[in-house]
Amino acid sequence: MKFISTFLITIVFISGFHVSYAQKVKTDSLFFYPLENNNLEAGFKSVTNLHGLPYNSIGITQLSSNFRKGAYRQGFEAYQTLDANFYTQGLKQIGRFKVAGSLQITKGWEDSLAFNLQGVYNDAQPYFFYAGKAGTFERQNYDIKALLSYEVIKNRLFIGASIGYQNNWTTRSVDPRVDVKQFTYNLNP
């Protein structure tokens, strides 16, 4: 019993020391703290949130891939899926202007996909019954967003605009051969 209580006290002490130490240490990465990361993500959603960020210059770049394979799946999911993703976002303050933007590129290959002819996946409409033969799909998505704001009165009045562009291209190699090309363009003052 004494060993367990000593062990717990040691863990609590180390945890408390780590928290107090982490609050005093300056780091070049604010993504070390999840709360700061969440604040940054929220800042890129609108011009108002953008001016709430205390940063002058920041950037993120991610490169990832995903591979899934297996027979345990829903009827409209592929047996094998390979995705390659590139994502970058950044923020820069130039005088009274704040400029922010993001770019996401996703390329996907799906093998043995049946009962699906969709470009962008929609869970509300999962089945296409006349496309029962399994085939290979190829998907390519672009998502580009930009925000620009100007501080008219310091910490009081901001004006700005955001623009967004999404492009999706999907094709299938087995009849019925689908070739879906979709894009969305948003401009918000």
Tab-separated table of C-alpha atoms in Angstrom:
chain	number	residue	atom	x	y	z
A	1	MET	CA	0.000	0.000	0.000
A	2	LYS	CA	2.857	2.364	0.838
A	3	PHE	CA	4.454	1.652	-2.542
A	4	ILE	CA	1.221	2.494	-4.403
A	5	SER	CA	0.719	5.770	-2.520
A	6	THR	CA	4.377	6.745	-3.102
A	7	PHE	CA	4.028	5.904	-6.774
A	8	LEU	CA	0.831	8.001	-7.127
A	9	ILE	CA	2.389	10.971	-5.314
A	10	THR	CA	5.415	10.762	-7.614
A	11	ILE	CA	3.201	10.699	-10.726
A	12	VAL	CA	1.184	13.703	-9.490
A	13	PHE	CA	4.378	15.619	-8.696
A	14	ILE	CA	5.902	14.880	-12.115
A	15	SER	CA	2.644	15.829	-13.866
A	16	GLY	CA	2.414	19.102	-11.951
A	17	PHE	CA	6.065	19.898	-12.614
A	18	HIS	CA	5.590	19.179	-16.333
A	19	VAL	CA	2.543	21.481	-16.551
A	20	SER	CA	4.262	24.340	-14.702
A	21	TYR	CA	7.431	23.852	-16.757
A	22	ALA	CA	5.464	23.780	-20.036
A	23	GLN	CA	3.765	27.061	-19.191
A	24	LYS	CA	7.094	28.840	-18.637
A	25	VAL	CA	9.048	27.465	-21.585
A	26	LYS	CA	8.939	29.408	-24.832
A	27	THR	CA	8.667	27.139	-27.851
A	28	ASP	CA	8.768	27.784	-31.567
A	29	SER	CA	5.783	25.485	-32.100
A	30	LEU	CA	2.366	26.449	-30.780
A	31	PHE	CA	0.978	23.138	-32.035
A	32	PHE	CA	2.482	21.491	-28.966
A	33	TYR	CA	-0.571	22.701	-27.031
A	34	PRO	CA	-3.945	21.378	-28.289
A	35	LEU	CA	-5.870	24.463	-27.145
A	36	GLU	CA	-3.662	26.775	-29.209
A	37	ASN	CA	-4.051	24.459	-32.191
A	38	ASN	CA	-7.865	24.609	-31.846
A	39	ASN	CA	-7.753	28.421	-31.634
A	40	LEU	CA	-5.699	28.552	-34.802
A	41	GLU	CA	-8.118	26.273	-36.667
A	42	ALA	CA	-11.059	28.454	-35.579
A	43	GLY	CA	-9.197	31.572	-36.738
A	44	PHE	CA	-9.154	30.344	-40.328
A	45	LYS	CA	-12.956	29.975	-40.475
A	46	SER	CA	-13.920	33.665	-40.818
A	47	VAL	CA	-12.495	37.181	-41.033
A	48	THR	CA	-13.710	38.012	-37.513
A	49	ASN	CA	-11.958	34.988	-36.038
A	50	LEU	CA	-8.863	35.787	-38.083
A	51	HIS	CA	-8.399	39.108	-36.269
A	52	GLY	CA	-8.780	37.354	-32.947
A	53	LEU	CA	-5.543	35.448	-33.543
A	54	PRO	CA	-2.503	37.003	-31.839
A	55	TYR	CA	-0.062	35.739	-34.500
A	56	ASN	CA	1.649	37.780	-37.211
A	57	SER	CA	3.067	34.977	-39.327
A	58	ILE	CA	2.423	31.255	-39.150
A	59	GLY	CA	2.297	28.267	-41.473
A	60	ILE	CA	1.467	24.561	-41.483
A	61	THR	CA	2.307	21.927	-44.079
A	62	GLN	CA	1.249	18.281	-43.984
A	63	LEU	CA	1.901	15.394	-46.333
A	64	SER	CA	0.158	12.116	-45.598
A	65	SER	CA	-1.055	8.875	-47.093
A	66	ASN	CA	-3.631	6.324	-46.055
A	67	PHE	CA	-4.012	2.691	-47.085
A	68	ARG	CA	-6.975	0.492	-46.174
A	69	LYS	CA	-7.637	-3.068	-47.283
A	70	GLY	CA	-10.076	-5.700	-46.132
A	71	ALA	CA	-13.257	-7.588	-46.767
A	72	TYR	CA	-15.023	-6.297	-43.636
A	73	ARG	CA	-16.740	-3.250	-45.121
A	74	GLN	CA	-20.102	-1.895	-46.245
A	75	GLY	CA	-21.424	-2.828	-49.674
A	76	PHE	CA	-20.647	0.558	-51.220
A	77	GLU	CA	-17.067	0.779	-49.883
A	78	ALA	CA	-13.956	-0.327	-51.726
A	79	TYR	CA	-12.009	-3.470	-50.876
A	80	GLN	CA	-8.745	-1.528	-51.143
A	81	THR	CA	-8.212	2.234	-50.833
A	82	LEU	CA	-5.082	4.340	-51.192
A	83	ASP	CA	-5.139	8.100	-50.538
A	84	ALA	CA	-2.388	10.694	-50.880
A	85	ASN	CA	-2.949	14.086	-49.218
A	86	PHE	CA	-1.145	17.418	-49.216
A	87	TYR	CA	-2.329	20.238	-46.971
A	88	THR	CA	-0.892	23.653	-46.257
A	89	GLN	CA	-2.226	26.769	-44.583
A	90	GLY	CA	-0.709	30.048	-43.540
A	91	LEU	CA	-1.286	33.480	-42.105
A	92	LYS	CA	0.632	36.728	-42.619
A	93	GLN	CA	0.029	40.199	-41.225
A	94	ILE	CA	1.221	43.075	-43.411
A	95	GLY	CA	0.555	46.381	-41.692
A	96	ARG	CA	-3.204	46.569	-41.118
A	97	PHE	CA	-3.902	43.703	-43.538
A	98	LYS	CA	-4.160	40.060	-42.512
A	99	VAL	CA	-3.978	37.463	-45.254
A	100	ALA	CA	-4.685	33.784	-44.645
A	101	GLY	CA	-5.124	30.836	-46.940
A	102	SER	CA	-5.183	27.084	-47.223
A	103	LEU	CA	-4.736	24.490	-49.946
A	104	GLN	CA	-5.665	20.815	-49.746
A	105	ILE	CA	-5.029	18.340	-52.551
A	106	THR	CA	-6.259	14.764	-52.243
A	107	LYS	CA	-5.734	11.971	-54.743
A	108	GLY	CA	-7.402	8.622	-54.137
A	109	TRP	CA	-7.504	5.202	-55.771
A	110	GLU	CA	-10.175	2.675	-54.828
A	111	ASP	CA	-10.125	-0.932	-56.023
A	112	SER	CA	-13.161	-3.238	-56.184
A	113	LEU	CA	-15.726	-0.533	-55.488
A	114	ALA	CA	-19.335	-1.454	-56.277
A	115	PHE	CA	-22.778	0.149	-55.802
A	116	ASN	CA	-21.282	3.628	-55.916
A	117	LEU	CA	-21.190	6.239	-58.685
A	118	GLN	CA	-20.717	9.331	-56.556
A	119	GLY	CA	-18.122	12.013	-57.015
A	120	VAL	CA	-18.188	13.373	-53.462
A	121	TYR	CA	-19.196	10.798	-50.870
A	122	ASN	CA	-22.666	11.407	-49.454
A	123	ASP	CA	-23.738	9.169	-46.582
A	124	ALA	CA	-27.394	10.109	-47.045
A	125	GLN	CA	-27.449	8.419	-50.483
A	126	PRO	CA	-25.047	5.477	-50.279
A	127	TYR	CA	-26.313	2.941	-52.889
A	128	PHE	CA	-26.550	2.834	-56.676
A	129	PHE	CA	-28.157	-0.561	-57.302
A	130	TYR	CA	-27.508	-0.726	-61.050
A	131	ALA	CA	-23.723	-0.375	-60.556
A	132	GLY	CA	-23.181	-3.742	-58.874
A	133	LYS	CA	-20.037	-4.743	-60.760
A	134	ALA	CA	-16.897	-3.888	-58.816
A	135	GLY	CA	-14.371	-1.619	-60.493
A	136	THR	CA	-11.585	0.823	-59.850
A	137	PHE	CA	-12.283	4.437	-58.973
A	138	GLU	CA	-9.940	7.381	-59.112
A	139	ARG	CA	-10.730	10.568	-57.193
A	140	GLN	CA	-9.003	13.928	-57.200
A	141	ASN	CA	-10.015	16.834	-54.952
A	142	TYR	CA	-8.772	20.406	-54.625
A	143	ASP	CA	-9.890	22.711	-51.829
A	144	ILE	CA	-8.547	26.276	-51.854
A	145	LYS	CA	-9.558	28.993	-49.369
A	146	ALA	CA	-8.306	32.541	-48.858
A	147	LEU	CA	-9.207	35.299	-46.406
A	148	LEU	CA	-8.235	38.964	-46.580
A	149	SER	CA	-9.087	41.500	-43.892
A	150	TYR	CA	-8.268	45.108	-43.166
A	151	GLU	CA	-8.292	46.719	-39.734
A	152	VAL	CA	-10.113	50.057	-40.224
A	153	ILE	CA	-10.136	51.061	-36.534
A	154	LYS	CA	-7.613	49.276	-34.343
A	155	ASN	CA	-9.248	46.441	-32.356
A	156	ARG	CA	-12.716	47.785	-33.223
A	157	LEU	CA	-13.664	47.595	-36.909
A	158	PHE	CA	-12.566	45.116	-39.562
A	159	ILE	CA	-13.601	44.639	-43.158
A	160	GLY	CA	-12.715	41.670	-45.242
A	161	ALA	CA	-13.658	38.955	-47.671
A	162	SER	CA	-13.129	35.251	-48.104
A	163	ILE	CA	-13.050	33.163	-51.236
A	164	GLY	CA	-13.228	29.412	-51.613
A	165	TYR	CA	-12.927	26.976	-54.492
A	166	GLN	CA	-13.522	23.234	-54.371
A	167	ASN	CA	-12.988	20.927	-57.329
A	168	ASN	CA	-13.745	17.221	-57.486
A	169	TRP	CA	-13.051	14.797	-60.329
A	170	THR	CA	-14.054	11.149	-60.117
A	171	THR	CA	-13.832	8.439	-62.755
A	172	ARG	CA	-14.549	4.712	-62.920
A	173	SER	CA	-12.976	2.117	-65.192
A	174	VAL	CA	-15.867	-0.409	-65.383
A	175	ASP	CA	-19.297	0.085	-66.970
A	176	PRO	CA	-21.306	2.065	-66.107
A	177	ARG	CA	-18.350	4.413	-66.517
A	178	VAL	CA	-18.926	7.495	-64.466
A	179	ASP	CA	-16.951	10.694	-65.021
A	180	VAL	CA	-18.016	13.225	-62.401
A	181	LYS	CA	-16.653	16.761	-62.492
A	182	GLN	CA	-17.911	19.103	-59.778
A	183	PHE	CA	-16.773	22.461	-58.525
A	184	THR	CA	-17.981	24.960	-55.964
A	185	TYR	CA	-16.998	28.607	-55.826
A	186	ASN	CA	-17.796	30.788	-52.754
A	187	LEU	CA	-17.227	34.485	-52.266
A	188	ASN	CA	-18.159	36.040	-48.904
A	189	PRO	CA	-17.763	39.758	-48.253
